Tab-separated table of C-alpha atoms and ligand atoms in Angstrom:
chain	number	residue	atom	x	y	z
A	1	MET	CA	112.591	68.017	64.314
A	2	SER	CA	109.652	66.888	66.562
A	3	GLU	CA	106.197	67.835	65.628
A	4	LEU	CA	102.952	67.646	67.324
A	5	LEU	CA	99.390	68.729	66.246
A	6	ILE	CA	96.626	69.586	68.644
A	7	ALA	CA	93.762	69.139	66.192
A	8	GLY	CA	90.152	70.139	66.187
A	9	GLY	CA	89.641	72.030	69.533
A	10	THR	CA	88.565	75.550	70.394
A	11	VAL	CA	91.541	77.744	71.028
A	12	VAL	CA	91.322	80.240	73.880
A	13	THR	CA	93.886	82.795	74.501
A	14	GLY	CA	93.810	86.199	76.322
A	15	ASP	CA	92.039	88.050	73.512
A	16	HIS	CA	90.463	85.191	71.168
A	17	MET	CA	88.346	82.181	71.186
A	18	GLY	CA	87.376	80.123	68.197
A	19	PRO	CA	87.855	76.804	66.379
A	20	GLY	CA	91.472	75.810	65.550
A	21	ASP	CA	94.467	73.751	65.529
A	22	VAL	CA	97.604	74.288	67.128
A	23	LEU	CA	100.785	72.990	65.559
A	24	VAL	CA	103.892	72.489	67.709
A	25	ARG	CA	107.477	72.294	66.317
A	26	ASP	CA	110.700	71.721	68.487
A	27	GLY	CA	108.871	72.855	71.587
A	28	ARG	CA	107.545	76.129	70.275
A	29	ILE	CA	104.138	77.216	68.722
A	30	ALA	CA	104.740	76.834	65.016
A	31	ALA	CA	101.181	77.726	63.721
A	32	VAL	CA	97.621	78.514	65.164
A	33	GLY	CA	94.343	78.678	63.270
A	34	PRO	CA	91.327	77.100	61.866
A	35	ASP	CA	91.847	73.693	60.209
A	36	LEU	CA	95.567	74.153	59.379
A	37	GLN	CA	95.102	71.154	56.796
A	38	ALA	CA	92.253	72.775	54.818
A	39	ASN	CA	94.077	76.114	54.823
A	40	GLY	CA	97.279	74.819	53.326
A	41	VAL	CA	99.408	75.222	56.273
A	42	LEU	CA	99.806	71.418	57.123
A	43	ASP	CA	99.959	68.338	54.897
A	44	ARG	CA	98.481	66.079	57.628
A	45	ASP	CA	99.416	62.797	55.568
A	46	ALA	CA	102.873	63.744	55.372
A	47	PHE	CA	103.050	64.950	59.045
A	48	GLU	CA	101.681	61.504	60.214
A	49	HIS	CA	104.065	59.812	57.857
A	50	GLN	CA	107.134	61.564	59.592
A	51	GLY	CA	105.837	60.466	63.006
A	52	GLY	CA	104.130	63.599	64.145
A	53	ARG	CA	101.958	62.934	66.960
A	54	ILE	CA	98.307	64.254	66.937
A	55	LEU	CA	96.137	65.069	69.788
A	56	ASP	CA	92.437	64.894	69.166
A	57	ALA	CA	91.137	67.887	70.875
A	58	SER	CA	87.545	67.693	69.699
A	59	GLY	CA	85.213	69.083	72.390
A	60	HIS	CA	88.094	70.461	74.296
A	61	TRP	CA	89.392	74.047	74.723
A	62	VAL	CA	93.125	74.666	73.862
A	63	MET	CA	94.641	77.370	76.123
A	64	PRO	CA	98.133	78.530	77.246
A	65	GLY	CA	99.340	76.417	80.175
A	66	GLY	CA	98.734	78.165	83.656
A	67	ILE	CA	101.593	80.255	85.168
A	68	ASP	CA	101.477	80.155	88.902
A	69	THR	CA	103.804	83.079	90.381
A	70	HIS	CA	103.062	82.341	93.930
A	71	THR	CA	104.250	78.962	95.234
A	72	HIS	CA	106.366	77.918	98.380
A	73	LEU	CA	107.811	74.675	97.481
A	74	ALA	CA	110.456	73.285	99.860
A	75	HIS	CA	109.878	76.580	101.908
A	76	PRO	CA	111.389	76.590	105.364
A	77	ILE	CA	109.566	78.406	108.287
A	78	ASP	CA	112.627	78.925	110.522
A	79	ARG	CA	110.342	80.279	113.597
A	80	LEU	CA	108.654	76.983	113.731
A	81	GLY	CA	111.379	74.547	112.375
A	82	ILE	CA	108.999	73.327	109.645
A	83	THR	CA	109.310	73.075	105.748
A	84	THR	CA	106.246	73.136	103.344
A	85	ALA	CA	105.096	69.522	102.576
A	86	ASP	CA	105.975	69.665	98.788
A	87	ASP	CA	109.462	69.705	97.232
A	88	PHE	CA	109.918	70.765	93.836
A	89	PHE	CA	109.348	67.326	92.430
A	90	SER	CA	105.970	66.645	94.263
A	91	GLY	CA	104.903	70.222	93.928
A	92	THR	CA	105.731	70.629	90.154
A	93	VAL	CA	103.881	67.118	89.464
A	94	ALA	CA	100.936	68.501	91.247
A	95	GLY	CA	101.039	71.843	89.226
A	96	ALA	CA	101.427	70.043	85.890
A	97	CYS	CA	98.398	67.692	86.672
A	98	GLY	CA	96.436	70.986	87.407
A	99	GLY	CA	97.507	72.545	84.190
A	100	VAL	CA	100.464	74.746	85.297
A	101	THR	CA	103.415	74.746	83.166
A	102	THR	CA	105.573	77.497	84.842
A	103	ILE	CA	105.967	78.530	88.422
A	104	VAL	CA	107.789	81.534	89.987
A	105	ASP	CA	108.593	80.394	93.572
A	106	PHE	CA	110.835	82.208	96.129
A	107	SER	CA	114.428	82.370	97.359
A	108	LEU	CA	114.617	83.402	100.821
A	109	GLN	CA	117.303	85.798	102.067
A	110	ARG	CA	118.205	85.024	105.689
A	111	ARG	CA	119.366	87.643	107.865
A	112	GLY	CA	123.145	88.268	107.384
A	113	GLU	CA	123.036	86.422	103.877
A	114	SER	CA	123.560	87.940	100.573
A	115	LEU	CA	120.756	87.762	97.828
A	116	ILE	CA	123.282	86.006	95.602
A	117	GLU	CA	123.874	83.336	98.099
A	118	ALA	CA	120.176	82.904	98.574
A	119	ARG	CA	119.836	82.603	94.845
A	120	ASP	CA	122.370	79.925	94.583
A	121	ARG	CA	121.163	77.802	97.262
A	122	ARG	CA	117.827	77.889	95.734
A	123	LEU	CA	118.758	77.001	92.248
A	124	GLY	CA	120.487	73.931	93.826
A	125	GLU	CA	117.219	72.913	95.284
A	126	ILE	CA	115.088	73.369	92.321
A	127	GLU	CA	117.132	72.066	89.386
A	128	PRO	CA	117.300	68.491	90.209
A	129	ASP	CA	113.482	68.207	90.741
A	130	ALA	CA	111.407	70.526	89.033
A	131	VAL	CA	109.369	68.794	86.028
A	132	ILE	CA	107.915	72.309	84.812
A	133	ASP	CA	109.724	75.410	84.060
A	134	TYR	CA	110.657	77.675	86.931
A	135	SER	CA	111.922	80.782	88.260
A	136	PHE	CA	111.757	82.659	91.542
A	137	HIS	CA	111.178	85.946	93.220
A	138	THR	CA	114.052	87.007	95.787
A	139	ILE	CA	112.535	87.549	99.368
A	140	VAL	CA	114.492	90.531	100.736
A	141	THR	CA	114.671	90.497	104.530
A	142	ASP	CA	117.891	92.124	105.466
A	143	VAL	CA	117.992	95.645	103.699
A	144	ARG	CA	121.723	96.867	103.746
A	145	GLY	CA	123.494	98.884	101.330
A	146	ASP	CA	125.423	95.913	99.870
A	147	VAL	CA	122.174	94.035	99.718
A	148	LEU	CA	120.500	96.886	97.503
A	149	ALA	CA	123.599	97.111	95.299
A	150	GLU	CA	122.854	93.175	94.412
A	151	ILE	CA	119.276	93.933	93.178
A	152	PRO	CA	120.587	95.174	89.649
A	153	VAL	CA	122.642	92.080	89.428
A	154	LEU	CA	119.758	89.637	90.061
A	155	ILE	CA	117.741	91.701	87.477
A	156	GLU	CA	120.333	91.247	84.996
A	157	ASP	CA	120.451	87.624	85.769
A	158	GLY	CA	116.627	87.298	84.778
A	159	LEU	CA	115.253	87.420	88.462
A	160	PRO	CA	113.688	90.813	88.234
A	161	SER	CA	111.042	90.641	91.170
A	162	PHE	CA	111.518	91.078	94.842
A	163	LYS	CA	109.316	89.994	97.648
A	164	VAL	CA	108.704	92.195	100.631
A	165	TYR	CA	106.732	91.409	103.711
A	166	MET	CA	105.350	94.440	105.647
A	167	THR	CA	104.630	91.832	108.563
A	168	TYR	CA	105.741	88.380	109.592
A	169	GLY	CA	108.150	88.426	112.497
A	170	ASP	CA	111.766	87.742	111.261
A	171	LYS	CA	110.967	88.465	107.586
A	172	ILE	CA	109.513	91.982	108.142
A	173	VAL	CA	110.795	94.896	106.133
A	174	HIS	CA	109.774	98.255	107.656
A	175	ASP	CA	108.817	101.482	105.349
A	176	GLY	CA	112.295	102.833	105.234
A	177	GLY	CA	113.524	99.516	103.792
A	178	LEU	CA	110.658	98.997	101.332
A	179	LEU	CA	111.206	102.474	100.088
A	180	GLY	CA	114.921	101.883	99.377
A	181	ILE	CA	114.203	98.703	97.493
A	182	LEU	CA	111.419	100.442	95.439
A	183	GLU	CA	113.915	103.035	94.179
A	184	VAL	CA	116.650	100.520	93.107
A	185	THR	CA	113.849	98.354	91.458
A	186	ALA	CA	112.317	101.503	89.747
A	187	ALA	CA	115.834	102.468	88.494
A	188	HIS	CA	116.774	99.046	87.146
A	189	GLY	CA	113.724	97.359	85.427
A	190	GLY	CA	112.871	95.397	88.595
A	191	LEU	CA	109.394	94.923	90.605
A	192	VAL	CA	108.492	94.878	94.146
A	193	TYR	CA	105.796	92.230	95.150
A	194	VAL	CA	104.520	93.082	98.591
A	195	HIS	CA	102.656	91.222	101.290
A	196	CYS	CA	100.498	93.979	102.869
A	197	GLU	CA	99.374	93.775	106.494
A	198	ASN	CA	99.936	96.484	109.212
A	199	ASP	CA	102.330	94.931	111.565
A	200	CYS	CA	101.861	96.916	114.509
A	201	ALA	CA	98.033	96.331	114.387
A	202	VAL	CA	98.527	92.467	113.819
A	203	THR	CA	101.095	92.306	116.526
A	204	HIS	CA	99.019	94.290	119.155
A	205	LEU	CA	95.707	92.148	118.097
A	206	ILE	CA	97.577	88.807	118.531
A	207	GLU	CA	98.839	89.989	121.999
A	208	LYS	CA	95.205	90.932	123.109
A	209	HIS	CA	93.964	87.603	121.838
A	210	LEU	CA	96.537	85.467	123.614
A	211	GLU	CA	96.310	87.573	126.939
A	212	THR	CA	92.532	86.901	127.162
A	213	GLY	CA	92.784	83.332	126.255
A	214	ARG	CA	91.503	83.330	122.840
A	215	THR	CA	94.291	80.846	121.372
A	216	GLY	CA	92.076	78.563	119.174
A	217	PRO	CA	92.444	78.527	115.499
A	218	ALA	CA	89.150	80.199	114.756
A	219	PHE	CA	90.662	83.337	116.313
A	220	HIS	CA	93.212	83.726	113.701
A	221	LYS	CA	90.536	85.601	111.643
A	222	SER	CA	89.939	88.416	114.091
A	223	SER	CA	93.578	88.865	114.743
A	224	ARG	CA	93.946	89.948	111.082
A	225	PRO	CA	91.067	91.966	110.044
A	226	PRO	CA	90.507	93.544	106.425
A	227	VAL	CA	91.498	96.979	107.545
A	228	VAL	CA	94.900	95.937	108.505
A	229	GLU	CA	95.246	94.588	104.924
A	230	ALA	CA	93.693	97.829	103.417
A	231	GLU	CA	95.976	100.051	105.381
A	232	ALA	CA	99.061	98.486	104.540
A	233	THR	CA	98.017	98.251	100.946
A	234	HIS	CA	97.282	101.935	100.730
A	235	ARG	CA	100.750	102.483	102.325
A	236	ALA	CA	102.687	100.410	100.094
A	237	ILE	CA	101.002	102.182	96.964
A	238	MET	CA	101.820	105.525	98.406
A	239	LEU	CA	105.603	104.493	98.858
A	240	ALA	CA	105.648	103.223	95.308
A	241	GLY	CA	104.383	106.686	94.277
A	242	VAL	CA	107.436	108.313	96.254
A	243	ALA	CA	109.784	106.194	94.578
A	244	LYS	CA	107.988	106.110	91.176
A	245	ALA	CA	108.211	102.506	91.165
A	246	PRO	CA	105.905	99.858	89.575
A	247	LEU	CA	104.301	97.520	92.446
A	248	CYS	CA	102.593	94.319	92.686
A	249	ILE	CA	100.315	93.613	95.527
A	250	ALA	CA	100.317	89.954	96.609
A	251	HIS	CA	96.951	88.123	97.447
A	252	VAL	CA	94.376	90.741	97.774
A	253	THR	CA	91.572	89.524	99.907
A	254	SER	CA	89.329	92.506	100.743
A	255	ALA	CA	87.204	95.099	99.207
A	256	GLY	CA	89.223	97.985	100.728
A	257	ALA	CA	92.598	96.779	99.366
A	258	ALA	CA	91.109	96.095	96.069
A	259	ARG	CA	89.609	99.544	95.960
A	260	HIS	CA	92.939	101.180	96.743
A	261	VAL	CA	94.516	99.250	93.764
A	262	ALA	CA	91.800	100.327	91.616
A	263	GLU	CA	92.048	103.948	92.596
A	264	ALA	CA	95.938	103.908	92.043
A	265	ARG	CA	95.260	102.431	88.529
A	266	GLU	CA	92.851	105.117	87.867
A	267	ARG	CA	95.483	107.868	88.755
A	268	GLY	CA	97.720	106.257	86.254
A	269	GLU	CA	99.881	104.592	88.623
A	270	ALA	CA	101.769	101.206	87.609
A	271	VAL	CA	100.155	99.093	90.444
A	272	VAL	CA	98.818	95.652	89.606
A	273	ALA	CA	97.561	92.929	92.031
A	274	GLU	CA	96.739	89.263	92.369
A	275	THR	CA	94.298	87.251	94.372
A	276	CYS	CA	94.028	83.652	95.147
A	277	PRO	CA	91.404	80.831	94.704
A	278	GLN	CA	90.861	80.584	98.551
A	279	TYR	CA	89.614	84.200	98.557
A	280	LEU	CA	87.478	83.653	95.716
A	281	VAL	CA	85.637	80.390	96.683
A	282	LEU	CA	85.898	80.147	100.342
A	283	ASP	CA	84.772	82.642	102.915
A	284	ASP	CA	85.214	83.254	106.536
A	285	SER	CA	82.551	80.729	107.658
A	286	VAL	CA	85.628	78.304	107.518
A	287	TYR	CA	86.615	79.985	110.898
A	288	ASP	CA	83.725	78.368	112.790
A	289	PRO	CA	84.156	78.851	116.548
A	290	ASP	CA	82.814	75.557	117.062
A	291	GLY	CA	84.792	73.891	114.493
A	292	GLY	CA	87.589	72.577	116.923
A	293	PHE	CA	91.213	72.223	115.470
A	294	GLU	CA	89.986	71.364	111.950
A	295	VAL	CA	89.714	75.082	111.503
A	296	ALA	CA	93.735	75.100	111.360
A	297	LYS	CA	93.379	73.688	107.924
A	298	PHE	CA	92.236	77.144	106.612
A	299	VAL	CA	94.896	79.225	108.615
A	300	CYS	CA	96.458	81.575	106.013
A	301	SER	CA	97.480	85.273	105.994
A	302	PRO	CA	95.604	87.163	105.252
A	303	PRO	CA	92.494	84.941	106.300
A	304	MET	CA	89.537	84.345	104.329
A	305	ARG	CA	86.855	87.201	104.381
A	306	SER	CA	83.162	87.615	104.234
A	307	ALA	CA	80.964	86.949	101.213
A	308	LEU	CA	80.778	90.631	100.473
A	309	HIS	CA	84.657	90.888	100.032
A	310	ARG	CA	84.605	87.685	98.132
A	311	ASP	CA	82.194	88.974	95.668
A	312	ALA	CA	84.197	92.315	95.351
A	313	LEU	CA	87.190	90.127	94.490
A	314	TRP	CA	85.408	88.715	91.376
A	315	ASP	CA	84.017	91.972	90.515
A	316	ALA	CA	87.732	93.332	90.642
A	317	LEU	CA	88.900	90.380	88.446
A	318	ALA	CA	86.063	90.895	85.848
A	319	ALA	CA	86.848	94.722	85.818
A	320	GLY	CA	90.632	94.364	85.261
A	321	SER	CA	91.654	96.137	88.603
A	322	VAL	CA	92.891	92.749	90.000
A	323	GLN	CA	94.834	91.085	87.113
A	324	GLN	CA	95.874	87.547	88.203
A	325	VAL	CA	94.971	84.559	90.402
A	326	SER	CA	97.948	82.600	92.032
A	327	SER	CA	97.744	79.908	94.290
A	328	ASP	CA	99.911	80.920	97.289
A	329	HIS	CA	100.480	77.120	97.427
A	330	ALA	CA	102.095	76.801	101.039
A	331	PRO	CA	101.052	73.057	102.017
A	332	PHE	CA	101.440	72.030	105.631
A	333	HIS	CA	100.189	68.575	106.796
A	334	PHE	CA	97.344	68.799	108.962
A	335	ARG	CA	98.827	66.126	111.271
A	336	ASN	CA	102.230	66.859	112.725
A	337	GLN	CA	102.464	70.231	110.958
A	338	LYS	CA	99.426	72.421	111.555
A	339	THR	CA	99.339	70.792	114.910
A	340	THR	CA	102.385	72.799	116.032
A	341	GLY	CA	99.714	75.397	117.113
A	342	ARG	CA	97.157	73.264	118.765
A	343	ASP	CA	97.323	75.501	121.860
A	344	ASN	CA	98.118	78.684	120.410
A	345	PHE	CA	97.074	79.837	116.904
A	346	THR	CA	99.975	82.045	116.267
A	347	ARG	CA	102.159	78.732	116.047
A	348	ILE	CA	100.095	77.157	113.272
A	349	PRO	CA	102.015	77.451	110.034
A	350	ASN	CA	100.328	79.918	107.644
A	351	GLY	CA	99.112	78.595	104.353
A	352	LEU	CA	96.875	76.374	102.315
A	353	PRO	CA	97.844	73.953	99.470
A	354	GLY	CA	96.395	74.881	95.960
A	355	ILE	CA	98.779	74.517	93.253
A	356	GLU	CA	96.960	71.687	91.589
A	357	THR	CA	93.245	72.972	92.034
A	358	ARG	CA	93.891	76.837	91.208
A	359	LEU	CA	92.889	76.668	87.581
A	360	PRO	CA	89.758	74.265	87.979
A	361	LEU	CA	88.554	76.520	90.833
A	362	VAL	CA	88.750	79.592	88.778
A	363	PHE	CA	87.347	77.945	85.763
A	364	THR	CA	84.557	76.797	87.723
A	365	GLY	CA	83.983	79.809	89.878
A	366	GLY	CA	84.653	82.263	86.977
A	367	VAL	CA	83.815	80.739	83.637
A	368	THR	CA	81.293	78.174	84.434
A	369	THR	CA	79.096	80.666	86.377
A	370	GLY	CA	79.616	83.438	83.788
A	371	ARG	CA	81.804	85.810	85.993
A	372	LEU	CA	84.658	85.653	83.539
A	373	THR	CA	84.821	85.179	79.960
A	374	PRO	CA	86.991	82.216	78.698
A	375	GLN	CA	89.564	84.780	77.567
A	376	GLN	CA	89.397	86.615	80.960
A	377	PHE	CA	90.224	83.075	82.501
A	378	VAL	CA	93.468	82.817	80.223
A	379	GLN	CA	94.223	86.284	81.180
A	380	VAL	CA	94.184	85.986	84.870
A	381	THR	CA	95.861	82.606	84.948
A	382	ALA	CA	98.366	82.905	82.354
A	383	THR	CA	98.761	85.966	80.035
A	384	ASN	CA	98.922	88.558	82.908
A	385	PRO	CA	101.222	86.614	85.206
A	386	ALA	CA	103.514	86.439	82.249
A	387	ARG	CA	103.549	89.998	81.646
A	388	ILE	CA	103.562	91.243	85.310
A	389	PHE	CA	106.604	89.100	85.949
A	390	GLY	CA	108.759	89.371	82.776
A	391	LEU	CA	107.964	85.885	81.174
A	392	HIS	CA	106.057	87.342	78.126
A	393	PRO	CA	106.153	86.672	75.224
A	394	ARG	CA	107.788	83.198	75.597
A	395	LYS	CA	105.129	82.303	78.270
A	396	GLY	CA	101.470	82.780	78.595
A	397	THR	CA	100.361	83.042	75.003
A	398	LEU	CA	99.920	80.792	72.015
A	399	ASP	CA	101.575	83.255	69.605
A	400	VAL	CA	103.919	81.831	67.093
A	401	GLY	CA	107.304	81.573	68.587
A	402	ALA	CA	106.220	81.082	72.088
A	403	ASP	CA	107.068	78.094	74.104
A	404	ALA	CA	104.460	75.344	73.441
A	405	ASP	CA	103.107	75.304	77.084
A	406	VAL	CA	99.570	74.234	76.443
A	407	ILE	CA	96.628	72.709	78.181
A	408	VAL	CA	93.780	70.886	76.591
A	409	VAL	CA	90.871	71.012	78.804
A	410	ASP	CA	87.095	69.384	78.415
A	411	PRO	CA	85.053	72.084	79.571
A	412	ASP	CA	82.168	70.034	80.696
A	413	ALA	CA	84.180	67.127	82.510
A	414	GLU	CA	83.350	67.512	86.185
A	415	VAL	CA	85.787	65.994	88.843
A	416	GLU	CA	85.186	65.921	92.619
A	417	ILE	CA	88.108	67.192	94.535
A	418	ASP	CA	89.529	64.705	96.906
A	419	ALA	CA	92.893	65.128	98.546
A	420	ALA	CA	93.753	61.447	98.182
A	421	GLY	CA	93.559	61.852	94.321
A	422	LEU	CA	95.656	64.939	94.103
A	423	HIS	CA	99.472	64.965	93.659
A	424	SER	CA	100.678	67.298	96.456
A	425	ARG	CA	102.147	65.387	99.455
A	426	VAL	CA	99.972	67.279	101.799
A	427	ASP	CA	97.278	65.214	103.775
A	428	TYR	CA	94.330	67.404	103.122
A	429	SER	CA	92.598	69.646	100.614
A	430	PRO	CA	90.575	72.767	101.721
A	431	TYR	CA	88.325	71.981	98.838
A	432	GLN	CA	87.598	68.507	99.681
A	433	GLY	CA	84.388	67.249	97.881
A	434	MET	CA	83.995	70.414	95.860
A	435	LYS	CA	82.732	69.479	92.277
A	436	VAL	CA	84.841	71.349	89.755
A	437	ARG	CA	85.571	71.615	85.868
A	438	GLY	CA	88.860	72.738	84.153
A	439	PHE	CA	91.118	69.857	85.099
A	440	PRO	CA	93.499	69.244	81.857
A	441	THR	CA	93.219	66.122	79.852
A	442	TRP	CA	96.651	66.938	78.395
A	443	THR	CA	99.455	69.260	79.851
A	444	LEU	CA	102.272	70.142	77.466
A	445	SER	CA	105.565	71.870	78.487
A	446	ARG	CA	107.620	72.865	75.695
A	447	GLY	CA	105.808	70.745	73.357
A	448	GLU	CA	106.141	67.592	75.549
A	449	VAL	CA	103.042	65.842	76.822
A	450	ILE	CA	104.008	65.834	80.469
A	451	VAL	CA	100.438	64.851	81.818
A	452	ASP	CA	98.428	62.419	79.493
A	453	ARG	CA	94.753	61.862	80.849
A	454	GLY	CA	95.769	61.896	84.534
A	455	GLU	CA	99.232	60.140	84.086
A	456	VAL	CA	102.220	62.014	84.674
A	457	THR	CA	104.806	61.314	82.097
A	458	ALA	CA	107.544	63.935	83.083
A	459	PRO	CA	110.782	62.976	84.315
A	460	ARG	CA	112.150	64.452	87.379
A	461	GLY	CA	114.410	67.533	86.647
A	462	ARG	CA	112.994	68.126	83.043
A	463	GLY	CA	112.080	71.655	84.084
A	464	ARG	CA	114.261	74.610	82.880
A	465	ARG	CA	114.826	77.959	84.405
A	466	ALA	CA	112.580	80.300	82.533
A	467	GLU	CA	114.055	83.280	80.955
A	468	ARG	CA	112.598	86.723	82.342
A	469	GLY	CA	113.430	90.128	81.152
A	470	PRO	CA	113.303	93.494	83.142
A	471	ILE	CA	109.928	94.645	84.149
A	472	THR	CA	108.815	98.121	83.072
A	473	SER	CA	105.661	100.022	83.975
A	474	GLU	CA	104.557	100.166	80.471
A	475	ALA	CA	104.659	96.373	79.968
A	476	LEU	CA	102.094	95.879	82.886
A	477	PRO	CA	98.557	94.763	82.374
B	501	LIG	ZN1	102.782	83.401	99.994
């Protein structure tokens, strides 16, 4: 039996904040409450005598570890012959250092391939490397009858979520295919997680830009305006209504898309949504037409929006109409990867690094400024992602019996973000020079201290596949 006590901190969960200890036994939460010794739950002398470890959390907040349900580690972009800069070792180490204790990444079905083949290939890539617990969504790109028949098999196997791209070249699924997937997931306890942009409009706008010589990275923004996102978001919600299926909208970036989600929820539909730190703390001023190729560092889809949209997203998070913040960590080196699109912005690999900075950016922009309560911070970074993607109640809470995935954070400690000090292999950070709070002093995964005051103590491959149950509309936040 191994025991650990996180003593004398302020415990913050999705619905509670107050002084407390957290007792961990054999990797699970064994007790939570104010002064466990004074209240007779724990004999501290005996505990220490038996070799129990104590973390002094005075001055710290003790919270569920972050859950990042949108990462792209070792993710191939076949069109460009490029793979993201982090594998499952460097990416999960970076996550752990940023307070993440579970990721839900992706397996990618290539055309002609079965979903099961894609799953098995992906497990082989993750298992030897991950230092934190993991699962993945299945990206469905080739919707055939035999592929739809595999969806219940994957749900039964604990992989209940399916990513669909409404745009993106070789990954696109058209409305009929999306509807077919929605019908099967609705019938079997699965969830569609959808990237919403109107492909006809994006394709048309890109062609117009290139024909008129607008090829620099700053033109990425005007090729994908907010309205193309809002339209596709609305359409996906309508199709989910046809199938009576629950739906999760990936990376909401605009006021219009957020409003469509809020309206669906007001109608009682099972629609949930995520946004990402880049849409909350950056704005479209990063696409400076005079910024040269440096602008490529900020090329992701959808692009960052104006400050009005950014503020609407904070409001939606605080109101609960957007329920979670994921990173969409898709790291591409500035040198030799982003540069693939030096003469044509459509060949810049899309994505930003962010797995390590997600919690600090939301903590700083949300809690420190008062836009979110500490409990809402835990909801949007841990509890809600766990509920949406079938990880609850093992993950995302500090309830007795839950996995002891815990972060201990000094809410006053300020750090200046510097790519050289982060653990991702990528060669830049979009947040370089920003001062943030919310990096963990300690990160615990299943009761093991895996980051100890900035030092990574987790051996490669210690992560386990997280158990996930079916997803029902009623369970969604
Ligand atoms: Zn993504």
